[in-house]
PDB file of C-alpha atoms in Angstrom:
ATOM      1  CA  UNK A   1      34.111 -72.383 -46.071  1.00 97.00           C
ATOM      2  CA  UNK A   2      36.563 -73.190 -43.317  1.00 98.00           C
ATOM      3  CA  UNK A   3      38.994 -75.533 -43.682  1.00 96.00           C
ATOM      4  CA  UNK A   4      40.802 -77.644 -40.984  1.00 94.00           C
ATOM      5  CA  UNK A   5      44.657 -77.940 -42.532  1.00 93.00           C
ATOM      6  CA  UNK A   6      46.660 -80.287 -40.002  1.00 91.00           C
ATOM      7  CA  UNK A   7      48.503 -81.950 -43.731  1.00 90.00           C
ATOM      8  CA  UNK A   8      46.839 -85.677 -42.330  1.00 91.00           C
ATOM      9  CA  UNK A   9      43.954 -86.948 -42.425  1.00 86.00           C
ATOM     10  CA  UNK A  10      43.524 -87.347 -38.623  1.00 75.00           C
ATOM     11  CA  UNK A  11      40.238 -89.231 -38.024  1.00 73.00           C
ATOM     12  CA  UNK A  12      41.440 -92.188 -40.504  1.00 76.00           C
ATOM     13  CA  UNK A  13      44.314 -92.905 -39.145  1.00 78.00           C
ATOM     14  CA  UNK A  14      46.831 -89.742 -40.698  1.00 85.00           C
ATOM     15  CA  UNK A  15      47.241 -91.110 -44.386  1.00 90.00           C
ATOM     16  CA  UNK A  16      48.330 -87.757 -46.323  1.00 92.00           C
ATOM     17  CA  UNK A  17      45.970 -84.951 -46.692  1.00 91.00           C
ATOM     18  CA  UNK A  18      46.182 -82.756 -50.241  1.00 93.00           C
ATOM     19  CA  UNK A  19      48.051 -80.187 -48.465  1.00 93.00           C
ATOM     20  CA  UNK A  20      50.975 -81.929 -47.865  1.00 92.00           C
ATOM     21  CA  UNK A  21      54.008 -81.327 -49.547  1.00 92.00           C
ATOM     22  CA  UNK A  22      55.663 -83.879 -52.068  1.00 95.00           C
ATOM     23  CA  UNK A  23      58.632 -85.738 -50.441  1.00 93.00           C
ATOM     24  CA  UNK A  24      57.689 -85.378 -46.928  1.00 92.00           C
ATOM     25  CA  UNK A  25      56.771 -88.017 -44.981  1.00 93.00           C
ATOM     26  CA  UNK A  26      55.397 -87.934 -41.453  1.00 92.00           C
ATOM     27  CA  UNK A  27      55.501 -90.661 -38.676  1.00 89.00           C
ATOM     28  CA  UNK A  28      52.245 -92.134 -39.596  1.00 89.00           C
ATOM     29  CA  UNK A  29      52.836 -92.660 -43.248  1.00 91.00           C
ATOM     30  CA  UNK A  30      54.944 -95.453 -44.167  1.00 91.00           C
ATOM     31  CA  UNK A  31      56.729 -93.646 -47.305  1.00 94.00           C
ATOM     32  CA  UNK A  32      57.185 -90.189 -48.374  1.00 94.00           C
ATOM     33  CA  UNK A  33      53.860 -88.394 -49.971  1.00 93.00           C
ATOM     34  CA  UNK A  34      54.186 -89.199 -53.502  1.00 94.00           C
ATOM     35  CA  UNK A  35      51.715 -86.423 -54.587  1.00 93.00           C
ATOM     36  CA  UNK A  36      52.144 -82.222 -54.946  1.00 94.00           C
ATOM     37  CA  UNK A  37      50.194 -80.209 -52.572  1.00 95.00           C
ATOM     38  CA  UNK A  38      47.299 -78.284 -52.969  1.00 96.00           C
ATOM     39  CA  UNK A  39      47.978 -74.548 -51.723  1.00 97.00           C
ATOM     40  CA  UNK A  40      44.533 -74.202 -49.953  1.00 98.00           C
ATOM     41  CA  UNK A  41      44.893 -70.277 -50.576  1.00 98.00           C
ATOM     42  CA  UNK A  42      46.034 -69.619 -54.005  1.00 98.00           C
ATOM     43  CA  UNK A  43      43.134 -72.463 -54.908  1.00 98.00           C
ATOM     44  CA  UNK A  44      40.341 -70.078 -52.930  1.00 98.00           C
ATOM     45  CA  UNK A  45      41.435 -66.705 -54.872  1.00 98.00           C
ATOM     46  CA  UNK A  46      41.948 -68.151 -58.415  1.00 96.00           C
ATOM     47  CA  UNK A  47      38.277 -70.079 -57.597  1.00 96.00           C
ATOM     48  CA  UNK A  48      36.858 -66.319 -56.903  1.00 95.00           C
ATOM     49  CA  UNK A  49      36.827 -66.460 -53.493  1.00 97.00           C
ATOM     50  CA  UNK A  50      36.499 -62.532 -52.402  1.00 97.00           C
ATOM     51  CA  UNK A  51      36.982 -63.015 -48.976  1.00 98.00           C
ATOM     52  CA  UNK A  52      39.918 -65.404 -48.536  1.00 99.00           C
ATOM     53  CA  UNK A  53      41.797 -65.375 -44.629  1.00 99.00           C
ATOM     54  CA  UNK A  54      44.438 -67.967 -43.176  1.00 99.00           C
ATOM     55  CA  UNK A  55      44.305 -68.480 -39.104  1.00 98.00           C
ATOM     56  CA  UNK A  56      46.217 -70.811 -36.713  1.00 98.00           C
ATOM     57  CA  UNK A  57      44.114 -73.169 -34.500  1.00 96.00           C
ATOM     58  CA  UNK A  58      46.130 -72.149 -30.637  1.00 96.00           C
ATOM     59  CA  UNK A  59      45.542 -67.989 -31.606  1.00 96.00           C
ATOM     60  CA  UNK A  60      42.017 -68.171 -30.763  1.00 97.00           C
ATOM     61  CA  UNK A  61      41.031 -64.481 -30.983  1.00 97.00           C
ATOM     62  CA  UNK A  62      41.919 -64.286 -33.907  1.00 98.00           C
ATOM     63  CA  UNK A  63      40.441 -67.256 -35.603  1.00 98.00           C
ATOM     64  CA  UNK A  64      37.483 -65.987 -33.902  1.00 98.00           C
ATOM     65  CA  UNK A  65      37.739 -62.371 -35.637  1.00 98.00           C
ATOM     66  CA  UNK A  66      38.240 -63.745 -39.076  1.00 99.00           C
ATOM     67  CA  UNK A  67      35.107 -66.533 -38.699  1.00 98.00           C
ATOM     68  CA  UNK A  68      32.958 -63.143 -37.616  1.00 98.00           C
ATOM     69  CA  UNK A  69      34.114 -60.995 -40.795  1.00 98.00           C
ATOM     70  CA  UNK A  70      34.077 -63.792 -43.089  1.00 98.00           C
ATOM     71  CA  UNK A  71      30.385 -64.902 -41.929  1.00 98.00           C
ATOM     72  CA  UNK A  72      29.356 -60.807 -42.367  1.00 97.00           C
ATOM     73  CA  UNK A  73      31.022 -60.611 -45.425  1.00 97.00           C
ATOM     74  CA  UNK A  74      29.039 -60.221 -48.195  1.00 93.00           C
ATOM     75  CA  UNK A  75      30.417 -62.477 -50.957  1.00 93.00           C
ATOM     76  CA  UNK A  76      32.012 -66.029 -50.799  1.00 95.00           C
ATOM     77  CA  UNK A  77      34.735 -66.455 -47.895  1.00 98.00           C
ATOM     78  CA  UNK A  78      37.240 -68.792 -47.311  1.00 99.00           C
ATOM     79  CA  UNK A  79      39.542 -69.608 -44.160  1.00 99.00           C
ATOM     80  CA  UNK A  80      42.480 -72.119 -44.304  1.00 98.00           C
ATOM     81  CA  UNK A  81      43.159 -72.236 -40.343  1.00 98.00           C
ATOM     82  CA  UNK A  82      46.322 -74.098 -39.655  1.00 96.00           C
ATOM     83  CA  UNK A  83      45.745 -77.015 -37.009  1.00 94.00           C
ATOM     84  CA  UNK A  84      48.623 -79.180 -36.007  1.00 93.00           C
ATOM     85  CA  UNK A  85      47.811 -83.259 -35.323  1.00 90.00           C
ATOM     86  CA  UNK A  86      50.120 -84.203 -32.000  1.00 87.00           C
ATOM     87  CA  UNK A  87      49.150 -87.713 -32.740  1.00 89.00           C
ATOM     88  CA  UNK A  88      49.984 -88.301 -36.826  1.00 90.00           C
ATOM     89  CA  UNK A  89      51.365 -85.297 -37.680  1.00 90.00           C
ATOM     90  CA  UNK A  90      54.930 -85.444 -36.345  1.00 90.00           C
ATOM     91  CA  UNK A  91      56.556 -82.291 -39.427  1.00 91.00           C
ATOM     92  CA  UNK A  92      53.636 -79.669 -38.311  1.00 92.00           C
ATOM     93  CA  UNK A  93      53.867 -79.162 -34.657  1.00 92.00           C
ATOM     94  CA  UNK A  94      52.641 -76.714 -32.454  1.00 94.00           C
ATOM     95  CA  UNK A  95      56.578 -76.143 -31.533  1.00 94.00           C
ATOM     96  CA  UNK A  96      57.358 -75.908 -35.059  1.00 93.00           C
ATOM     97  CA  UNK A  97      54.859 -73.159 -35.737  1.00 95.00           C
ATOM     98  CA  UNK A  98      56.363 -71.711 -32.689  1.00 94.00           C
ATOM     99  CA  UNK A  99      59.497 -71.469 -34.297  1.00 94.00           C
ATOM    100  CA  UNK A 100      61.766 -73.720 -31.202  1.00 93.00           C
ATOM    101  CA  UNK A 101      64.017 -74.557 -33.934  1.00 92.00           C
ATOM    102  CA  UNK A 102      64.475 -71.240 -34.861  1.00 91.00           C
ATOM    103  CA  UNK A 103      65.844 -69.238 -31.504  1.00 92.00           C
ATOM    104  CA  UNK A 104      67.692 -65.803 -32.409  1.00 91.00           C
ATOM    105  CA  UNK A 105      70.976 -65.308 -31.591  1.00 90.00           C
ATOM    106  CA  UNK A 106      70.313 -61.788 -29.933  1.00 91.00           C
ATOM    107  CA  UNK A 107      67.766 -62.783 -27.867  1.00 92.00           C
ATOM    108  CA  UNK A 108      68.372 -65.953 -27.582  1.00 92.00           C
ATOM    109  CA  UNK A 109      64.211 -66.648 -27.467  1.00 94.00           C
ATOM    110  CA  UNK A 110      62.232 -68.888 -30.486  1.00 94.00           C
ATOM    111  CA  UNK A 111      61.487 -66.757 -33.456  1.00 94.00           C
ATOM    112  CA  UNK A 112      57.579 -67.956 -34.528  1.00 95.00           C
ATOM    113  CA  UNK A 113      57.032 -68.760 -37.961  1.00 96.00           C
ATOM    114  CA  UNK A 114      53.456 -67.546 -37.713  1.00 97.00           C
ATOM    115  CA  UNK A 115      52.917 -63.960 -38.282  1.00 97.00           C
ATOM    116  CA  UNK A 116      49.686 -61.495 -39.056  1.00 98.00           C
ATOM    117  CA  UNK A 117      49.649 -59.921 -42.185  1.00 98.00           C
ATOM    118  CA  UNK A 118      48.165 -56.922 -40.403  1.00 97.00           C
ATOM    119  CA  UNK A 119      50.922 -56.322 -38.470  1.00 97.00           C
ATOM    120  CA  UNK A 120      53.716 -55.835 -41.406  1.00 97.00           C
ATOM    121  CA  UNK A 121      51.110 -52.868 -43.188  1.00 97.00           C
ATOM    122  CA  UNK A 122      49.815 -55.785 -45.542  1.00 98.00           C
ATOM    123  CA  UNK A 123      46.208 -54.565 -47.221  1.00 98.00           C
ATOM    124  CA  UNK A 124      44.051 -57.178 -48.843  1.00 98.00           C
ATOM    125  CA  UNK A 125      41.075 -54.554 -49.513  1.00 98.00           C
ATOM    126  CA  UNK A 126      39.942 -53.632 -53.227  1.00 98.00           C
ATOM    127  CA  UNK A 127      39.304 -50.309 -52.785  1.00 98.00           C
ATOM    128  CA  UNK A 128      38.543 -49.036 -56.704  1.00 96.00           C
ATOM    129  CA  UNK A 129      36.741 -51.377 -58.924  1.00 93.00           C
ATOM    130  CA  UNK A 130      39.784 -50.942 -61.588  1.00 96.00           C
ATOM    131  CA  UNK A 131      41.284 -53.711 -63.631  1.00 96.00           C
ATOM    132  CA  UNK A 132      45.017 -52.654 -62.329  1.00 97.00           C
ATOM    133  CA  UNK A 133      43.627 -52.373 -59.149  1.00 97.00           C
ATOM    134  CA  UNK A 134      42.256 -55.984 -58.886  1.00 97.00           C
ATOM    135  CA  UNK A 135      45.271 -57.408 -60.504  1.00 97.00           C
ATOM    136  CA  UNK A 136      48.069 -56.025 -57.775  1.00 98.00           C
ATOM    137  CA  UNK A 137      45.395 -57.570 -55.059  1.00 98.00           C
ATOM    138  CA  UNK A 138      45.291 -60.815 -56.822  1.00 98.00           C
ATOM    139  CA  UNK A 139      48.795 -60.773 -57.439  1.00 98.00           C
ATOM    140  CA  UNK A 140      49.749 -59.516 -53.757  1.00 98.00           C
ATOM    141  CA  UNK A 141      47.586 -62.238 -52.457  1.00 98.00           C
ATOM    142  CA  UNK A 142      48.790 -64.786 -54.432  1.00 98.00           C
ATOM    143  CA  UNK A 143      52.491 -63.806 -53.503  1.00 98.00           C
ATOM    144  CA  UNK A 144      51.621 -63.867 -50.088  1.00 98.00           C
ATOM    145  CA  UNK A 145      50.139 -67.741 -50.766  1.00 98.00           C
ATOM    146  CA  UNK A 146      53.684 -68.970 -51.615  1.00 97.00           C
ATOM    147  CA  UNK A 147      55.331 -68.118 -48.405  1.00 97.00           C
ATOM    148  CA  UNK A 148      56.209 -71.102 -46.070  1.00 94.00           C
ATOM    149  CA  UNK A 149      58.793 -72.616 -44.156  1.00 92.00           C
ATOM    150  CA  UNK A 150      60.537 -69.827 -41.997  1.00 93.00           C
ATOM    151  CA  UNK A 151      57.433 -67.348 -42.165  1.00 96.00           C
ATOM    152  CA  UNK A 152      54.055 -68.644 -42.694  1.00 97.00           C
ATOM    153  CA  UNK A 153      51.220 -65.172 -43.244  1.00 98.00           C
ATOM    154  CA  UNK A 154      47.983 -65.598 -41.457  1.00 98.00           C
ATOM    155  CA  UNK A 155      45.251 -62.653 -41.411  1.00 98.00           C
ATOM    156  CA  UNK A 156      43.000 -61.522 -44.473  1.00 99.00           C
ATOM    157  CA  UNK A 157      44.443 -61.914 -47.913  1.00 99.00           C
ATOM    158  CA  UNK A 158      42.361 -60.794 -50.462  1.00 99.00           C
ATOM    159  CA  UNK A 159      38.565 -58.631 -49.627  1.00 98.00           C
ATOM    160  CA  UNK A 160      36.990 -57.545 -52.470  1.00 98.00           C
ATOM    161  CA  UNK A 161      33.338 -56.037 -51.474  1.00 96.00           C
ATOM    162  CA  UNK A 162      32.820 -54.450 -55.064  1.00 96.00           C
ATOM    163  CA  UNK A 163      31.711 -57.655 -56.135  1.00 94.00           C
ATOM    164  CA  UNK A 164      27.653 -57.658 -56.326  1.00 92.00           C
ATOM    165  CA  UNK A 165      27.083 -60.862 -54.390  1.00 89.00           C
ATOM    166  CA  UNK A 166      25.670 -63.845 -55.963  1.00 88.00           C
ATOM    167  CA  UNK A 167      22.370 -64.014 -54.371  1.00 88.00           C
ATOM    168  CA  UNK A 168      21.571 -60.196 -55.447  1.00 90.00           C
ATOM    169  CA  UNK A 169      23.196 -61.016 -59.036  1.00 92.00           C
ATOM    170  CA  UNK A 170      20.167 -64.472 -58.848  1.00 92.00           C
ATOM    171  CA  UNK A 171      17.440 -62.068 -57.098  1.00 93.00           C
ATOM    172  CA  UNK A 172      17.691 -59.497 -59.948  1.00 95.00           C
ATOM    173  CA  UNK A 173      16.164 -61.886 -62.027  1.00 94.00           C
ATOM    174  CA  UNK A 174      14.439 -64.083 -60.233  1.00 92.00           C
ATOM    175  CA  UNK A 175      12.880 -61.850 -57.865  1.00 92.00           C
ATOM    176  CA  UNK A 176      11.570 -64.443 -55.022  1.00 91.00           C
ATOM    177  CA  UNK A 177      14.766 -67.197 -55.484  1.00 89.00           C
ATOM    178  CA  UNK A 178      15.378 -66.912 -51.693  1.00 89.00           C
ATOM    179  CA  UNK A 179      11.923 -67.610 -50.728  1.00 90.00           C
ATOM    180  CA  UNK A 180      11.294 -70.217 -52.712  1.00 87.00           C
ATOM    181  CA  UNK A 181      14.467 -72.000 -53.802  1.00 87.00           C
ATOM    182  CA  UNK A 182      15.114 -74.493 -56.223  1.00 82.00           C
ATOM    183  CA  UNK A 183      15.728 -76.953 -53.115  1.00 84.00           C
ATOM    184  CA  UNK A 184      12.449 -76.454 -51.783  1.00 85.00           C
ATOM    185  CA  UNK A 185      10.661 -77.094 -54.427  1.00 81.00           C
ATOM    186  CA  UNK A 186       8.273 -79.625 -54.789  1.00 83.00           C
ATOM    187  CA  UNK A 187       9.153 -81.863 -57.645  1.00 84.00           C
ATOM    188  CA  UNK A 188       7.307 -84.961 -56.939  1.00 84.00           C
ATOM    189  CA  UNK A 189       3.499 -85.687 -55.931  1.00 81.00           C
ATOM    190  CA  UNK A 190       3.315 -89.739 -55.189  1.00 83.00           C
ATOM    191  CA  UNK A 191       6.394 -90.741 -56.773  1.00 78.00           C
ATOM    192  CA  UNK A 192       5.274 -88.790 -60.014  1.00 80.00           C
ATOM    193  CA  UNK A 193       6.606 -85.776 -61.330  1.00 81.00           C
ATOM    194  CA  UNK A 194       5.267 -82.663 -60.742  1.00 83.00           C
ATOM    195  CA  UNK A 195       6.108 -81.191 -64.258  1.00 83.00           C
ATOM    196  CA  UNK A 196       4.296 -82.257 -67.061  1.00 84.00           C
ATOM    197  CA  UNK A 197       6.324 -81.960 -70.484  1.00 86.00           C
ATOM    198  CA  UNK A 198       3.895 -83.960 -72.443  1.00 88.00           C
ATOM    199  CA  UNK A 199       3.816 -80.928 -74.687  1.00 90.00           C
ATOM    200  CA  UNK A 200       7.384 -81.378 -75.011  1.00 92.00           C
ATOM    201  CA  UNK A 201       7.068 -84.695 -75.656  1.00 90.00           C
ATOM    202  CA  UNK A 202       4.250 -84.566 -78.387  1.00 91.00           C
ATOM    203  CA  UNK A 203       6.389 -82.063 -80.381  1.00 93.00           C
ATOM    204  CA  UNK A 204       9.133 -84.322 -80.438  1.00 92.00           C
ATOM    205  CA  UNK A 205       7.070 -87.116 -81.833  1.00 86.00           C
ATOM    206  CA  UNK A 206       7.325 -88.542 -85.737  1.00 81.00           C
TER     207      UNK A 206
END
């Protein structure tokens, strides 16, 4: 699952997406957002997401290296990727990810808000199938979730590839699911049902 996060709904005019934040208010909404946000991240994990990532639309390599693990991994996977809207979105813009309103005083260049987990020594692997183990990932991730405003984490959160996937979890006992899915199925002949239950029916008779 990949989700486009610019806050607005941009092709309808930018009313207020769920992940803005209550209070704020941006050009193309006529009062502030009366409604709490939805932290797109914290959501995935506690869902049970095990492959849950965060990218920023203008770093295109990397956007393009988490859509390649997530699509290899073996389990669900979720990416919240970060877009800003120049046209509704006035709070969330590409400067203000870039951190223009932020410039150090040593330096005297922007300081970016954006930043890769990878490159602060962050891990968001499960590496022992341990109940302590899996909590301080959750936790870790989750912690990570929260952080906004002057430093906003993109990069892999939480990996967990001791998980059996679903589909072997469904093929273990239904040995042919993939090749013949539910959703392929035929269920109707002629507009009639396929299944007879009269059986059914005749037991539940009086």
């Amino acid at each position: 699952y990949i989700i486009f996060d610019n806050a607005v709904y941009g092709l309808t005019k930018g009313q207020a997406s769920p992940t803005l934040k209550l209070g704020e208010q941006t050009k193309s909404l006529a009062n502030p957002n009366p409604n709490y946000n939805v932290n797109p991240i914290a959501l995935a994990i506690s869902s049970g997401f095990t492959f849950v990532a965060r990218s920023y639309s203008y770093d295109v390599r990397q956007l393009k290296d988490l859509i390649t693990a997530a699509v290899n991994h073996k389990g669900l996977a979720f990416i919240d990727v970060l877009q800003p809207c120049p046209t509704y979105n006035d709070l969330y813009t590409r400067d203000w990810f870039g951190g223009l309103d932020q410039i150090n005083e040593e330096t005297k260049k922007p300081t970016p808000r954006i930043y890769n987990l990878a490159d602060v020594g962050y891990d968001p692997v499960v590496h022992y199938s341990t109940t302590t183990e899996l909590n301080e990932k959750l936790a870790q991730a989750l912690e990570k979730s929260l952080e906004w405003d002057d430093k906003i984490p993109t990069g892999i959160f939480y990996k967990n590839e001791l998980v059996t996937p679903y589909t072997k979890r469904i093929t273990d006992k239904i040995p042919n699911y993939l090749e013949n899915p539910a959703a392929k199925q035929k269920i109707s002949k002629n507009g009639k049902s396929t299944t007879d239950i009269s059986e059914i029916l005749d037991s539940l008779s009086v």
